[in-house]
XYZ file of C-alpha atoms in Angstrom:
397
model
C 12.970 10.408 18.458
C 9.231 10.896 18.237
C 6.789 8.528 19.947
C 4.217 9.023 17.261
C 2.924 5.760 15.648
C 0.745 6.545 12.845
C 0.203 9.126 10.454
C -1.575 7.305 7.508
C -4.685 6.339 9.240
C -7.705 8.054 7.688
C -9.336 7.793 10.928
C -7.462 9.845 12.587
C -8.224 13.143 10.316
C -12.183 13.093 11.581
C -11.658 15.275 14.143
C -9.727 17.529 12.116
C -5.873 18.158 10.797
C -3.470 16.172 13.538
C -1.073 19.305 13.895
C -0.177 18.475 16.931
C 1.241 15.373 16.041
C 3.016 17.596 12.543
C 4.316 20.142 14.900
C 5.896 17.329 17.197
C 7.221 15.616 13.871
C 8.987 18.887 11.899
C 10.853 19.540 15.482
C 12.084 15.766 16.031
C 11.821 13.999 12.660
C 10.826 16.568 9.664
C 11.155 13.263 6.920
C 9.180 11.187 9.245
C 8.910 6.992 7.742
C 5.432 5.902 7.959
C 4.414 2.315 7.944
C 0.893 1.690 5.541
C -0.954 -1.827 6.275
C -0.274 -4.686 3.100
C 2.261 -2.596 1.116
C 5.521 -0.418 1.307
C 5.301 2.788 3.685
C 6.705 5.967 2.763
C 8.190 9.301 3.867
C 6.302 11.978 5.307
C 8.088 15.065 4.095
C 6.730 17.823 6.996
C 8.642 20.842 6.878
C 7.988 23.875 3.993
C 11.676 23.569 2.643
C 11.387 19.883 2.547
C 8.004 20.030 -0.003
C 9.615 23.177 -1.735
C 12.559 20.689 -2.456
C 10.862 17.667 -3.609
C 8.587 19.807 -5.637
C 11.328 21.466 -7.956
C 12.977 18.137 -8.043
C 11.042 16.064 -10.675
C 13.464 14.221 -12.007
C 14.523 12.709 -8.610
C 10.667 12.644 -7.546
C 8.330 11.505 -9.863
C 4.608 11.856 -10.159
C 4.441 9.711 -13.309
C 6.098 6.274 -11.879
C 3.489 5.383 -8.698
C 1.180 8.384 -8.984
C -0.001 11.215 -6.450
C -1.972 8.710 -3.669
C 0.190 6.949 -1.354
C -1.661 3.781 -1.703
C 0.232 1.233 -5.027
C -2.651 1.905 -7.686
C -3.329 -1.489 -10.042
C -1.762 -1.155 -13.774
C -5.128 -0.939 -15.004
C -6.095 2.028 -12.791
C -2.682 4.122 -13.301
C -3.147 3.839 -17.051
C -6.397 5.011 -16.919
C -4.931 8.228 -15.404
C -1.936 8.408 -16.856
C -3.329 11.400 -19.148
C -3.785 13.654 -16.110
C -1.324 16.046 -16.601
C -0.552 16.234 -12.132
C 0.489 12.340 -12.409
C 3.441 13.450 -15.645
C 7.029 14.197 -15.354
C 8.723 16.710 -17.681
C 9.477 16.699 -20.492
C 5.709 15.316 -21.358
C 4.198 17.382 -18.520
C 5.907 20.742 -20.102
C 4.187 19.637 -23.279
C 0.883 19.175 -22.111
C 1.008 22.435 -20.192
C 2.588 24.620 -22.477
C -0.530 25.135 -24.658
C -3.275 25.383 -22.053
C -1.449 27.368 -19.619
C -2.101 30.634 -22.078
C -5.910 30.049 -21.521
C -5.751 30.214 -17.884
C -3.401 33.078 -17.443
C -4.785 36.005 -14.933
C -5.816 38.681 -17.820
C -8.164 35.872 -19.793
C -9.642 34.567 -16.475
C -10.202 37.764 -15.428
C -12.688 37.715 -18.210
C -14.798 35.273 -16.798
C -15.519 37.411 -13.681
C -18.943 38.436 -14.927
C -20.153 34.763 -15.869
C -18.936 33.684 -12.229
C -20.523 36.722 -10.769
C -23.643 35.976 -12.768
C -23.722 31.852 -11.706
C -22.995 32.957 -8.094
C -25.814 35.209 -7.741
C -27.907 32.833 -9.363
C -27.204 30.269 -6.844
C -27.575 32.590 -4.033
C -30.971 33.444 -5.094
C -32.125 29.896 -4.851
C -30.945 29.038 -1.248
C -32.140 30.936 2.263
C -32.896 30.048 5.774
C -31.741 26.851 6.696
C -29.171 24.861 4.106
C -26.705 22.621 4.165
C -23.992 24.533 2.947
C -21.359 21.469 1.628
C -24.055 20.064 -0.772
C -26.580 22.696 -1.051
C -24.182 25.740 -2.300
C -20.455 24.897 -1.914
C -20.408 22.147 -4.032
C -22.600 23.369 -6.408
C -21.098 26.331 -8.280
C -17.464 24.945 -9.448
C -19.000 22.117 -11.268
C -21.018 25.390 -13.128
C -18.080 26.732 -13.654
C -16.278 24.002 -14.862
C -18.949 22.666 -16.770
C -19.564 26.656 -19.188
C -15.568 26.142 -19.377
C -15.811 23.000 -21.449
C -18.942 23.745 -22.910
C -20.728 20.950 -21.398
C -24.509 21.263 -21.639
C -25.952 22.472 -18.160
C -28.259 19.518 -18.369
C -24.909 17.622 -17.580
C -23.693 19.399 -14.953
C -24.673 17.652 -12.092
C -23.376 14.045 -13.279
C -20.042 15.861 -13.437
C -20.492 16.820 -10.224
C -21.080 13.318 -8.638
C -18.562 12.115 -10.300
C -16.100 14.457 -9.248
C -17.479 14.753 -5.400
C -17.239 10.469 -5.413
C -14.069 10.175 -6.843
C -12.582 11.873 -3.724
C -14.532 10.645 -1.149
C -12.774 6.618 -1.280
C -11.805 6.555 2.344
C -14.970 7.722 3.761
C -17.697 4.487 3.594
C -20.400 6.947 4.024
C -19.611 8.934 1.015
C -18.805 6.338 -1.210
C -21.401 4.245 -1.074
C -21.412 1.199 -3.596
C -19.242 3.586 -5.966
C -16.746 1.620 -8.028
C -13.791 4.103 -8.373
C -12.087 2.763 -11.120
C -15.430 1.758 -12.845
C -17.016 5.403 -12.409
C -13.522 7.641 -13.247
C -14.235 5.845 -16.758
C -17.765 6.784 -16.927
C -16.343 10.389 -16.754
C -13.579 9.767 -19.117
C -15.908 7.993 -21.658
C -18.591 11.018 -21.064
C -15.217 13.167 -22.144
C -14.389 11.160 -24.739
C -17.563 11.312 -26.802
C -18.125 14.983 -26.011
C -14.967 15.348 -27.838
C -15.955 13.158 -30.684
C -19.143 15.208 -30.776
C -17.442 18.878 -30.733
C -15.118 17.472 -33.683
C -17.581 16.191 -36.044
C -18.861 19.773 -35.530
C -17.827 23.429 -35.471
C -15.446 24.759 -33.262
C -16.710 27.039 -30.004
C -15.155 30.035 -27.941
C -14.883 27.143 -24.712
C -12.044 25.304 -23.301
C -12.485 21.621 -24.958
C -12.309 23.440 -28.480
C -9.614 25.131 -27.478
C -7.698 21.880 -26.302
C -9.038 19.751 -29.110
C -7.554 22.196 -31.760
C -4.568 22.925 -29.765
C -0.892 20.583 -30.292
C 0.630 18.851 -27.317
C 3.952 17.332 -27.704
C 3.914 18.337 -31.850
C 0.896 16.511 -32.017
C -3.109 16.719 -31.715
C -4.755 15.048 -28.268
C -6.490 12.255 -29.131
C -10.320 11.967 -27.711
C -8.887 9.116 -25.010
C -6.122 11.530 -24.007
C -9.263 13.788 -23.497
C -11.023 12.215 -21.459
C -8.093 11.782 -19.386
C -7.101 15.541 -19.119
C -11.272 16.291 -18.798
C -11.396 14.137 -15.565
C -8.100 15.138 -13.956
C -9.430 19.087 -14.503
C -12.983 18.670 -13.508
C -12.305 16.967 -10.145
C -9.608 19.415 -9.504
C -11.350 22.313 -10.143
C -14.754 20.823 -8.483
C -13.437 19.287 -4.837
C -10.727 22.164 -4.157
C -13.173 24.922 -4.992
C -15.865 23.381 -3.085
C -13.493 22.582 0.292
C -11.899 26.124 -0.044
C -15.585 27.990 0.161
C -17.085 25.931 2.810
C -14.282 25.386 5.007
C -13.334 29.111 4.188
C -17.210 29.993 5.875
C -16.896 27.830 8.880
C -12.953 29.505 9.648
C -14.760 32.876 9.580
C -17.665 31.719 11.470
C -15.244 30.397 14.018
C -13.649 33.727 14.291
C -16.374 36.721 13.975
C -13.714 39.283 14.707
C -12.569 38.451 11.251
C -15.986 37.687 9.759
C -16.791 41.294 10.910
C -13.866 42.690 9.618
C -14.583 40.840 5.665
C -17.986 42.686 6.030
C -16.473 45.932 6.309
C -14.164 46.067 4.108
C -14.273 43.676 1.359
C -10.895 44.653 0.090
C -9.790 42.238 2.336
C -10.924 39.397 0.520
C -8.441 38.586 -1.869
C -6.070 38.424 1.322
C -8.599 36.005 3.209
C -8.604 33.377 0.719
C -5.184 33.259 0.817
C -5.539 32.623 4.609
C -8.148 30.309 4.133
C -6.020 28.128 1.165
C -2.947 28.011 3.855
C -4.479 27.459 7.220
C -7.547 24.438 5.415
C -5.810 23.367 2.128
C -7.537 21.343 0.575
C -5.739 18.289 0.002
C -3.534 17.248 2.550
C -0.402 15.335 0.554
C 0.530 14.544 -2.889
C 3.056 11.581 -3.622
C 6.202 11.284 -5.266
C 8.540 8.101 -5.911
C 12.333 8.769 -5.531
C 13.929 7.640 -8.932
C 17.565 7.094 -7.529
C 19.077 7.302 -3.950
C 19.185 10.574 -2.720
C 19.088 12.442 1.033
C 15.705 15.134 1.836
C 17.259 16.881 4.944
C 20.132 14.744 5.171
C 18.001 11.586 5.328
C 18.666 8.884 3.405
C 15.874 7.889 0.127
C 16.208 4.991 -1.470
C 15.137 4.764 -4.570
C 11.403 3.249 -5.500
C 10.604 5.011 -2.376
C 7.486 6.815 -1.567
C 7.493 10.031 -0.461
C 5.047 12.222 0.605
C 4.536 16.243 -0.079
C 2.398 16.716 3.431
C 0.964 20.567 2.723
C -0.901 20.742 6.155
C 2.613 19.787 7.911
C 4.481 22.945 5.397
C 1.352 25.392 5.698
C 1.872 25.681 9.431
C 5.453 25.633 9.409
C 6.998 28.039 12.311
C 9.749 28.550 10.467
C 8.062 30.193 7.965
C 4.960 31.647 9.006
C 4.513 33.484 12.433
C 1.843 31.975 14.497
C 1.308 29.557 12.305
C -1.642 28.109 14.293
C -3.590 31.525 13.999
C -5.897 32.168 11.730
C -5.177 35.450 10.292
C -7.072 37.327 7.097
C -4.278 39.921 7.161
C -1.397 37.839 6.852
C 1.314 38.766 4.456
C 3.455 37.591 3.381
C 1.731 34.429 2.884
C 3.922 31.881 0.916
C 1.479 28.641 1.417
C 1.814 25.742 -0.488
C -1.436 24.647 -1.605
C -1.248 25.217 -4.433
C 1.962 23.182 -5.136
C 5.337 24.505 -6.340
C 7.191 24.696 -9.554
C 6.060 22.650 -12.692
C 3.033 21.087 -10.636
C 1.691 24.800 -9.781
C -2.273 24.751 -9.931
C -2.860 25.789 -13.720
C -6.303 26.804 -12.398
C -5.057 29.078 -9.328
C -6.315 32.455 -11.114
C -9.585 31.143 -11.602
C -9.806 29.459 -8.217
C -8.679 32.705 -6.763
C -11.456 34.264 -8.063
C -13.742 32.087 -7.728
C -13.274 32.549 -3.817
C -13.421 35.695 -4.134
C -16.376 36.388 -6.289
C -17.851 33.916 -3.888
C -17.519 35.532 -0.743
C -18.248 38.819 -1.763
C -21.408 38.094 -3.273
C -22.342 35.590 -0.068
C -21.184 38.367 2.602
C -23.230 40.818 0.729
C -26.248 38.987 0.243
C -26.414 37.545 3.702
C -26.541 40.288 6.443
C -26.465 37.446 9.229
C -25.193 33.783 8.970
C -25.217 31.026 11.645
C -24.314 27.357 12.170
C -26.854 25.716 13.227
C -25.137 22.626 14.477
C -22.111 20.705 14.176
C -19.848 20.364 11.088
C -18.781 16.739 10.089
C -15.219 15.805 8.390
C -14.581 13.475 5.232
C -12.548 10.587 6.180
C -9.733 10.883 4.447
C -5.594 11.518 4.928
C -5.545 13.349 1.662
C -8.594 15.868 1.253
C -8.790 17.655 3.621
C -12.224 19.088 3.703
C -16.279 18.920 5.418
C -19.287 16.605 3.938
C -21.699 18.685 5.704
C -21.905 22.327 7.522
C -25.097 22.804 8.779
C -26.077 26.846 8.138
C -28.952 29.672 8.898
C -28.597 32.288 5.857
C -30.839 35.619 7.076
C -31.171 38.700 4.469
Protein backbone atom coordinates (compact mmCIF):
# COMPACT_ATOMS: atom_id res chain seq x y z
CA UNK A 1 0.00 0.00 0.00
CA UNK A 2 1.07 3.54 -0.76
CA UNK A 3 2.54 5.82 1.92
CA UNK A 4 1.06 8.87 0.32
CA UNK A 5 -1.09 11.05 2.69
CA UNK A 6 -2.70 13.71 0.80
CA UNK A 7 -3.82 14.42 -2.50
CA UNK A 8 -6.54 17.16 -1.99
CA UNK A 9 -4.39 19.84 -0.65
CA UNK A 10 -4.32 22.83 -2.99
CA UNK A 11 -1.02 23.61 -1.66
CA UNK A 12 0.59 21.07 -2.85
CA UNK A 13 -0.12 21.84 -6.79
CA UNK A 14 2.17 25.30 -6.52
CA UNK A 15 5.03 23.79 -7.58
CA UNK A 16 3.40 22.10 -10.30
CA UNK A 17 1.28 18.66 -11.13
CA UNK A 18 2.37 15.99 -8.14
CA UNK A 19 3.02 13.11 -10.78
CA UNK A 20 5.20 11.62 -8.84
CA UNK A 21 2.95 10.99 -6.20
CA UNK A 22 0.03 9.83 -9.44
CA UNK A 23 2.61 7.58 -10.86
CA UNK A 24 3.26 5.95 -7.32
CA UNK A 25 -0.68 5.81 -6.86
CA UNK A 26 -1.88 4.10 -10.51
CA UNK A 27 1.00 1.30 -9.70
CA UNK A 28 -0.13 0.60 -5.92
CA UNK A 29 -3.66 1.99 -5.52
CA UNK A 30 -5.19 3.29 -9.06
CA UNK A 31 -8.85 4.21 -6.97
CA UNK A 32 -6.87 5.83 -4.31
CA UNK A 33 -9.53 7.15 -0.98
CA UNK A 34 -8.67 10.59 -0.10
CA UNK A 35 -9.58 12.14 3.17
CA UNK A 36 -10.90 16.21 2.66
CA UNK A 37 -10.86 18.36 6.08
CA UNK A 38 -14.86 18.98 7.62
CA UNK A 39 -16.69 16.73 5.11
CA UNK A 40 -16.76 13.22 3.35
CA UNK A 41 -13.50 12.31 1.23
CA UNK A 42 -13.68 10.69 -1.98
CA UNK A 43 -12.02 8.45 -4.58
CA UNK A 44 -9.29 9.45 -6.66
CA UNK A 45 -9.87 7.56 -9.86
CA UNK A 46 -5.96 7.67 -11.45
CA UNK A 47 -5.62 5.39 -14.18
CA UNK A 48 -7.00 6.25 -18.09
CA UNK A 49 -9.41 3.13 -18.08
CA UNK A 50 -10.63 4.03 -14.70
CA UNK A 51 -11.87 7.88 -15.97
CA UNK A 52 -12.85 6.27 -19.43
CA UNK A 53 -15.19 4.05 -17.21
CA UNK A 54 -16.73 6.45 -14.92
CA UNK A 55 -17.16 8.79 -17.79
CA UNK A 56 -19.49 6.50 -20.01
CA UNK A 57 -21.17 5.49 -16.85
CA UNK A 58 -23.64 8.34 -16.00
CA UNK A 59 -26.16 6.67 -14.63
CA UNK A 60 -23.94 5.04 -11.92
CA UNK A 61 -21.87 8.45 -11.70
CA UNK A 62 -23.63 11.46 -11.63
CA UNK A 63 -22.68 15.02 -12.29
CA UNK A 64 -26.16 16.33 -11.46
CA UNK A 65 -26.51 14.94 -7.64
CA UNK A 66 -23.19 16.76 -5.81
CA UNK A 67 -21.77 18.55 -8.84
CA UNK A 68 -18.21 18.58 -10.62
CA UNK A 69 -15.96 20.15 -7.40
CA UNK A 70 -15.12 17.79 -4.78
CA UNK A 71 -15.94 20.15 -2.08
CA UNK A 72 -20.32 19.61 -0.81
CA UNK A 73 -21.62 22.92 -2.58
CA UNK A 74 -24.66 24.72 -0.33
CA UNK A 75 -28.36 24.12 -1.90
CA UNK A 76 -28.39 27.61 -2.76
CA UNK A 77 -25.14 27.49 -4.76
CA UNK A 78 -25.91 24.02 -6.69
CA UNK A 79 -29.22 25.47 -7.82
CA UNK A 80 -27.75 28.34 -9.06
CA UNK A 81 -25.76 26.04 -11.41
CA UNK A 82 -27.89 23.52 -11.92
CA UNK A 83 -28.53 24.95 -15.62
CA UNK A 84 -24.93 24.25 -16.64
CA UNK A 85 -25.30 21.64 -18.89
CA UNK A 86 -21.46 19.74 -17.39
CA UNK A 87 -23.31 19.44 -13.81
CA UNK A 88 -26.71 17.27 -15.84
CA UNK A 89 -27.27 13.66 -16.21
CA UNK A 90 -29.02 12.23 -19.30
CA UNK A 91 -31.76 12.23 -20.27
CA UNK A 92 -31.88 16.26 -19.52
CA UNK A 93 -28.21 16.65 -20.50
CA UNK A 94 -29.01 14.88 -24.10
CA UNK A 95 -31.71 17.51 -24.33
CA UNK A 96 -29.85 20.43 -23.68
CA UNK A 97 -27.08 19.30 -26.00
CA UNK A 98 -28.87 18.02 -28.77
CA UNK A 99 -29.73 21.46 -30.23
CA UNK A 100 -26.50 23.38 -29.67
CA UNK A 101 -24.20 20.70 -30.52
CA UNK A 102 -25.12 21.42 -34.49
CA UNK A 103 -23.69 25.00 -33.97
CA UNK A 104 -20.43 23.90 -32.79
CA UNK A 105 -19.78 21.08 -35.15
CA UNK A 106 -16.15 21.29 -37.04
CA UNK A 107 -17.54 22.57 -40.64
CA UNK A 108 -19.54 25.77 -38.89
CA UNK A 109 -16.57 26.54 -36.55
CA UNK A 110 -14.40 26.29 -39.18
CA UNK A 111 -16.18 29.38 -40.30
CA UNK A 112 -15.10 31.43 -37.64
CA UNK A 113 -11.39 30.97 -38.53
CA UNK A 114 -11.15 34.39 -40.14
CA UNK A 115 -12.86 36.38 -37.15
CA UNK A 116 -10.31 34.47 -34.74
CA UNK A 117 -7.53 35.12 -37.13
CA UNK A 118 -8.64 38.72 -37.35
CA UNK A 119 -9.04 39.19 -33.14
CA UNK A 120 -5.65 37.40 -32.81
CA UNK A 121 -3.75 39.63 -34.94
CA UNK A 122 -5.38 42.43 -33.45
CA UNK A 123 -4.18 41.53 -30.11
CA UNK A 124 -0.78 40.79 -31.26
CA UNK A 125 -0.45 44.16 -32.64
CA UNK A 126 -1.07 45.77 -29.33
CA UNK A 127 1.53 43.87 -27.15
CA UNK A 128 5.65 43.81 -27.70
CA UNK A 129 8.73 43.78 -25.64
CA UNK A 130 8.15 42.96 -22.26
CA UNK A 131 4.41 41.49 -21.20
CA UNK A 132 2.99 39.49 -18.95
CA UNK A 133 1.73 36.90 -21.01
CA UNK A 134 -1.25 35.22 -18.49
CA UNK A 135 -3.07 38.63 -18.22
CA UNK A 136 -1.70 40.69 -20.92
CA UNK A 137 -2.51 38.23 -24.06
CA UNK A 138 -3.55 34.71 -22.91
CA UNK A 139 -6.37 35.65 -21.12
CA UNK A 140 -7.45 38.15 -23.26
CA UNK A 141 -8.58 36.71 -26.60
CA UNK A 142 -11.16 33.77 -25.52
CA UNK A 143 -13.28 36.15 -23.65
CA UNK A 144 -13.26 38.02 -27.49
CA UNK A 145 -14.15 35.14 -28.75
CA UNK A 146 -16.68 34.17 -26.55
CA UNK A 147 -18.04 37.42 -26.17
CA UNK A 148 -18.70 37.97 -30.79
CA UNK A 149 -20.22 34.29 -30.14
CA UNK A 150 -23.05 35.56 -27.99
CA UNK A 151 -23.18 38.80 -29.41
CA UNK A 152 -22.23 40.57 -26.37
CA UNK A 153 -21.22 44.18 -26.97
CA UNK A 154 -17.28 44.48 -26.91
CA UNK A 155 -17.77 47.21 -24.39
CA UNK A 156 -18.68 44.12 -22.13
CA UNK A 157 -16.10 42.01 -22.75
CA UNK A 158 -13.83 42.49 -20.15
CA UNK A 159 -16.47 42.14 -17.15
CA UNK A 160 -16.99 38.71 -18.69
CA UNK A 161 -13.67 38.17 -18.44
CA UNK A 162 -13.24 38.89 -14.64
CA UNK A 163 -15.87 37.11 -13.98
CA UNK A 164 -14.87 34.11 -15.62
CA UNK A 165 -10.92 34.40 -14.58
CA UNK A 166 -12.43 34.87 -10.59
CA UNK A 167 -14.75 32.26 -10.64
CA UNK A 168 -11.83 29.77 -10.99
CA UNK A 169 -9.35 31.17 -9.03
CA UNK A 170 -11.33 30.18 -5.23
CA UNK A 171 -8.39 28.35 -3.79
CA UNK A 172 -5.80 30.81 -4.55
CA UNK A 173 -6.22 33.98 -1.77
CA UNK A 174 -4.21 36.05 -4.06
CA UNK A 175 -6.48 35.74 -6.96
CA UNK A 176 -9.58 35.96 -5.31
CA UNK A 177 -9.38 38.74 -3.47
CA UNK A 178 -12.65 39.89 -1.56
CA UNK A 179 -14.62 38.03 -4.51
CA UNK A 180 -17.86 36.50 -3.29
CA UNK A 181 -18.22 33.36 -5.54
CA UNK A 182 -21.63 32.66 -5.20
CA UNK A 183 -22.52 36.44 -5.09
CA UNK A 184 -20.45 37.26 -8.42
CA UNK A 185 -21.49 33.78 -10.59
CA UNK A 186 -25.02 35.64 -10.25
CA UNK A 187 -23.81 38.90 -11.40
CA UNK A 188 -22.88 36.91 -14.60
CA UNK A 189 -26.02 34.98 -14.71
CA UNK A 190 -28.20 38.14 -14.13
CA UNK A 191 -25.86 40.05 -16.89
CA UNK A 192 -27.11 36.76 -19.08
CA UNK A 193 -30.35 36.96 -18.11
CA UNK A 194 -31.21 40.49 -19.19
CA UNK A 195 -29.11 40.23 -22.35
CA UNK A 196 -31.56 37.62 -23.16
CA UNK A 197 -34.55 39.64 -22.23
CA UNK A 198 -33.01 42.37 -24.36
CA UNK A 199 -32.25 40.15 -27.65
CA UNK A 200 -36.05 38.91 -27.28
CA UNK A 201 -37.86 42.07 -27.10
CA UNK A 202 -35.83 42.58 -30.32
CA UNK A 203 -34.87 40.98 -33.63
CA UNK A 204 -33.15 37.94 -33.92
CA UNK A 205 -29.10 37.94 -34.92
CA UNK A 206 -26.72 35.45 -36.86
CA UNK A 207 -24.87 34.84 -32.98
CA UNK A 208 -25.05 32.07 -30.58
CA UNK A 209 -27.63 33.51 -27.79
CA UNK A 210 -30.23 33.94 -30.76
CA UNK A 211 -29.57 30.84 -31.80
CA UNK A 212 -30.16 29.24 -28.23
CA UNK A 213 -32.99 31.58 -27.36
CA UNK A 214 -34.99 30.44 -30.51
CA UNK A 215 -33.84 26.97 -30.28
CA UNK A 216 -36.18 23.98 -28.07
CA UNK A 217 -34.54 22.05 -25.29
CA UNK A 218 -36.37 19.23 -23.82
CA UNK A 219 -39.74 20.16 -26.27
CA UNK A 220 -39.61 23.37 -24.81
CA UNK A 221 -38.08 27.08 -25.14
CA UNK A 222 -35.07 28.04 -22.43
CA UNK A 223 -36.25 30.37 -20.25
CA UNK A 224 -33.95 33.71 -19.70
CA UNK A 225 -32.90 32.11 -15.98
CA UNK A 226 -32.02 28.83 -17.69
CA UNK A 227 -29.88 31.33 -19.79
CA UNK A 228 -28.06 32.74 -17.69
CA UNK A 229 -27.21 29.49 -16.35
CA UNK A 230 -26.02 27.87 -19.69
CA UNK A 231 -24.25 31.64 -20.52
CA UNK A 232 -22.03 31.29 -17.35
CA UNK A 233 -21.23 27.57 -17.49
CA UNK A 234 -20.01 28.34 -21.44
CA UNK A 235 -18.21 31.54 -20.90
CA UNK A 236 -15.97 30.32 -18.05
CA UNK A 237 -15.37 27.19 -19.93
CA UNK A 238 -14.47 28.54 -22.96
CA UNK A 239 -12.47 31.61 -21.18
CA UNK A 240 -10.11 29.67 -18.34
CA UNK A 241 -9.34 26.45 -20.60
CA UNK A 242 -8.45 28.55 -23.62
CA UNK A 243 -6.46 30.88 -21.65
CA UNK A 244 -4.40 27.88 -19.53
CA UNK A 245 -3.99 25.88 -22.85
CA UNK A 246 -2.10 29.04 -24.73
CA UNK A 247 0.03 30.13 -21.94
CA UNK A 248 0.99 26.98 -20.47
CA UNK A 249 1.21 25.68 -24.17
CA UNK A 250 4.16 28.81 -24.61
CA UNK A 251 6.04 28.09 -21.48
CA UNK A 252 6.12 23.87 -22.52
CA UNK A 253 7.72 25.06 -25.79
CA UNK A 254 9.88 27.54 -24.20
CA UNK A 255 11.01 24.80 -21.89
CA UNK A 256 11.89 22.67 -24.79
CA UNK A 257 13.41 24.86 -27.85
CA UNK A 258 14.13 21.72 -29.81
CA UNK A 259 10.42 21.65 -30.22
CA UNK A 260 9.84 25.41 -30.26
CA UNK A 261 12.31 25.30 -33.24
CA UNK A 262 10.75 22.61 -34.84
CA UNK A 263 6.81 24.60 -34.60
CA UNK A 264 8.75 27.46 -36.39
CA UNK A 265 9.63 25.42 -39.21
CA UNK A 266 7.02 23.75 -40.00
CA UNK A 267 3.80 24.94 -38.79
CA UNK A 268 1.99 21.89 -39.96
CA UNK A 269 2.87 20.65 -36.83
CA UNK A 270 0.64 22.66 -34.92
CA UNK A 271 -2.51 21.03 -34.89
CA UNK A 272 -0.40 17.98 -33.43
CA UNK A 273 1.23 20.30 -30.65
CA UNK A 274 -1.87 21.37 -29.11
CA UNK A 275 -2.84 18.10 -28.76
CA UNK A 276 0.45 17.58 -26.81
CA UNK A 277 0.03 20.56 -24.99
CA UNK A 278 -3.98 19.64 -23.92
CA UNK A 279 -2.52 16.04 -22.64
CA UNK A 280 0.76 16.74 -20.99
CA UNK A 281 -0.95 20.61 -19.03
CA UNK A 282 -4.77 19.97 -19.13
CA UNK A 283 -6.32 22.34 -17.92
CA UNK A 284 -8.38 21.26 -15.18
CA UNK A 285 -7.10 18.68 -13.15
CA UNK A 286 -10.44 16.51 -11.92
CA UNK A 287 -14.07 16.63 -12.38
CA UNK A 288 -16.45 14.88 -9.74
CA UNK A 289 -18.95 12.35 -9.88
CA UNK A 290 -21.28 10.80 -7.01
CA UNK A 291 -21.84 6.98 -7.27
CA UNK A 292 -25.73 6.51 -7.36
CA UNK A 293 -25.73 2.77 -6.13
CA UNK A 294 -22.91 0.38 -4.92
CA UNK A 295 -20.75 -0.56 -7.51
CA UNK A 296 -16.74 -1.73 -7.88
CA UNK A 297 -14.12 0.86 -10.29
CA UNK A 298 -11.22 -1.70 -10.69
CA UNK A 299 -12.57 -4.15 -8.45
CA UNK A 300 -12.85 -1.64 -5.58
CA UNK A 301 -15.67 -1.35 -3.73
CA UNK A 302 -18.11 2.30 -4.17
CA UNK A 303 -20.61 2.86 -2.04
CA UNK A 304 -23.14 4.71 -3.03
CA UNK A 305 -23.37 8.75 -2.18
CA UNK A 306 -19.75 8.43 -2.73
CA UNK A 307 -17.51 10.91 -4.30
CA UNK A 308 -15.45 10.10 -6.88
CA UNK A 309 -13.04 11.81 -8.68
CA UNK A 310 -12.17 11.82 -12.69
CA UNK A 311 -8.24 12.88 -11.98
CA UNK A 312 -7.17 13.81 -15.90
CA UNK A 313 -3.48 14.68 -14.93
CA UNK A 314 -3.27 11.04 -13.19
CA UNK A 315 -5.02 9.39 -16.92
CA UNK A 316 -3.01 11.90 -19.28
CA UNK A 317 0.27 10.41 -18.15
CA UNK A 318 -0.82 7.01 -17.90
CA UNK A 319 2.12 4.41 -18.98
CA UNK A 320 -0.17 2.17 -19.97
CA UNK A 321 -1.37 4.15 -22.51
CA UNK A 322 0.96 6.61 -23.66
CA UNK A 323 4.78 5.86 -24.15
CA UNK A 324 6.91 8.13 -22.15
CA UNK A 325 4.30 9.59 -20.74
CA UNK A 326 6.47 12.13 -18.85
CA UNK A 327 7.92 13.51 -22.25
CA UNK A 328 6.79 16.18 -23.81
CA UNK A 329 6.38 15.33 -27.34
CA UNK A 330 4.70 17.64 -30.36
CA UNK A 331 4.79 14.54 -32.58
CA UNK A 332 2.97 12.21 -30.59
CA UNK A 333 0.33 10.09 -32.16
CA UNK A 334 -1.65 8.51 -31.33
CA UNK A 335 -2.64 10.79 -28.68
CA UNK A 336 -5.90 9.62 -26.90
CA UNK A 337 -5.80 12.34 -23.85
CA UNK A 338 -8.57 12.98 -21.83
CA UNK A 339 -8.98 16.54 -21.42
CA UNK A 340 -11.37 16.99 -22.97
CA UNK A 341 -13.63 14.43 -21.14
CA UNK A 342 -15.27 11.31 -22.61
CA UNK A 343 -18.63 10.33 -23.84
CA UNK A 344 -21.78 12.54 -23.16
CA UNK A 345 -19.57 15.15 -21.14
CA UNK A 346 -17.17 15.61 -24.35
CA UNK A 347 -16.15 19.44 -24.60
CA UNK A 348 -19.03 20.80 -26.98
CA UNK A 349 -16.49 23.58 -27.65
CA UNK A 350 -13.35 21.24 -28.57
CA UNK A 351 -13.45 22.35 -32.44
CA UNK A 352 -13.36 25.80 -31.59
CA UNK A 353 -10.82 25.42 -28.80
CA UNK A 354 -8.78 23.45 -31.22
CA UNK A 355 -8.60 26.18 -33.31
CA UNK A 356 -8.35 28.63 -31.31
CA UNK A 357 -4.83 27.11 -30.28
CA UNK A 358 -4.02 26.82 -33.33
CA UNK A 359 -4.85 30.07 -34.94
CA UNK A 360 -3.09 31.27 -31.85
CA UNK A 361 0.17 29.89 -32.19
CA UNK A 362 0.56 30.31 -35.66
CA UNK A 363 -0.10 33.83 -35.72
CA UNK A 364 2.22 34.31 -32.28
CA UNK A 365 5.19 32.07 -33.82
CA UNK A 366 4.93 34.11 -36.90
CA UNK A 367 4.78 37.40 -35.56
CA UNK A 368 7.45 36.92 -32.97
CA UNK A 369 10.85 35.89 -34.53
CA UNK A 370 12.38 35.57 -30.87
CA UNK A 371 10.55 35.02 -27.48
CA UNK A 372 12.04 34.81 -23.94
CA UNK A 373 11.02 34.41 -20.29
CA UNK A 374 12.18 36.82 -18.53
CA UNK A 375 11.76 35.37 -15.10
CA UNK A 376 9.96 32.87 -13.24
CA UNK A 377 6.41 31.55 -13.92
CA UNK A 378 3.99 31.38 -10.85
CA UNK A 379 1.11 28.57 -10.39
CA UNK A 380 -2.68 29.14 -9.34
CA UNK A 381 -3.39 27.43 -6.18
CA UNK A 382 -5.68 25.14 -6.92
CA UNK A 383 -6.26 20.96 -7.09
CA UNK A 384 -8.59 21.45 -9.98
CA UNK A 385 -7.22 24.06 -12.65
CA UNK A 386 -4.45 23.35 -13.46
CA UNK A 387 -2.88 26.37 -14.97
CA UNK A 388 -0.20 29.83 -14.43
CA UNK A 389 -1.41 33.45 -13.00
CA UNK A 390 1.58 34.96 -14.43
CA UNK A 391 4.48 34.11 -17.17
CA UNK A 392 6.70 36.75 -17.34
CA UNK A 393 7.76 37.19 -21.39
CA UNK A 394 10.23 39.29 -23.91
CA UNK A 395 8.28 39.30 -27.43
CA UNK A 396 11.14 40.59 -30.22
CA UNK A 397 9.93 41.07 -34.05
Amino acid sequence: MSTVKDIYDPQLYVDGPIHEIFAELRRTEPVYRQDMPGEPGYWAVLTHAGVSHVARNPGLFSAEIGGVVLENQPPERLETTRNMLLMMDPPRHTDYRKPLAEHFKSRVIGELEDRVRALTRQLLDGVEGDVEFVHDVAGVLPSQVVGGLFGIPEADWPDIRQWAEQSTSQQDPELIGDFDTTADLTKMAVYAIQFAMARRAGAPEADLTSLILDGEFGGKTMSELEFGSFFTQLVIAGNDTTKTMLSSGLQLLLDHPDQLAALRADPALIPGAVEEILRYANPLHYFRRTATADTEIAGVPIRSGDKVAMCYTSANRDEAVFAEPQRFDIRRNPNPHLSFGLAQHFCLGVHLARMEGRVFFEELLARFPVIEQTGASRRIRSNLNNGLKSLPIRLSR
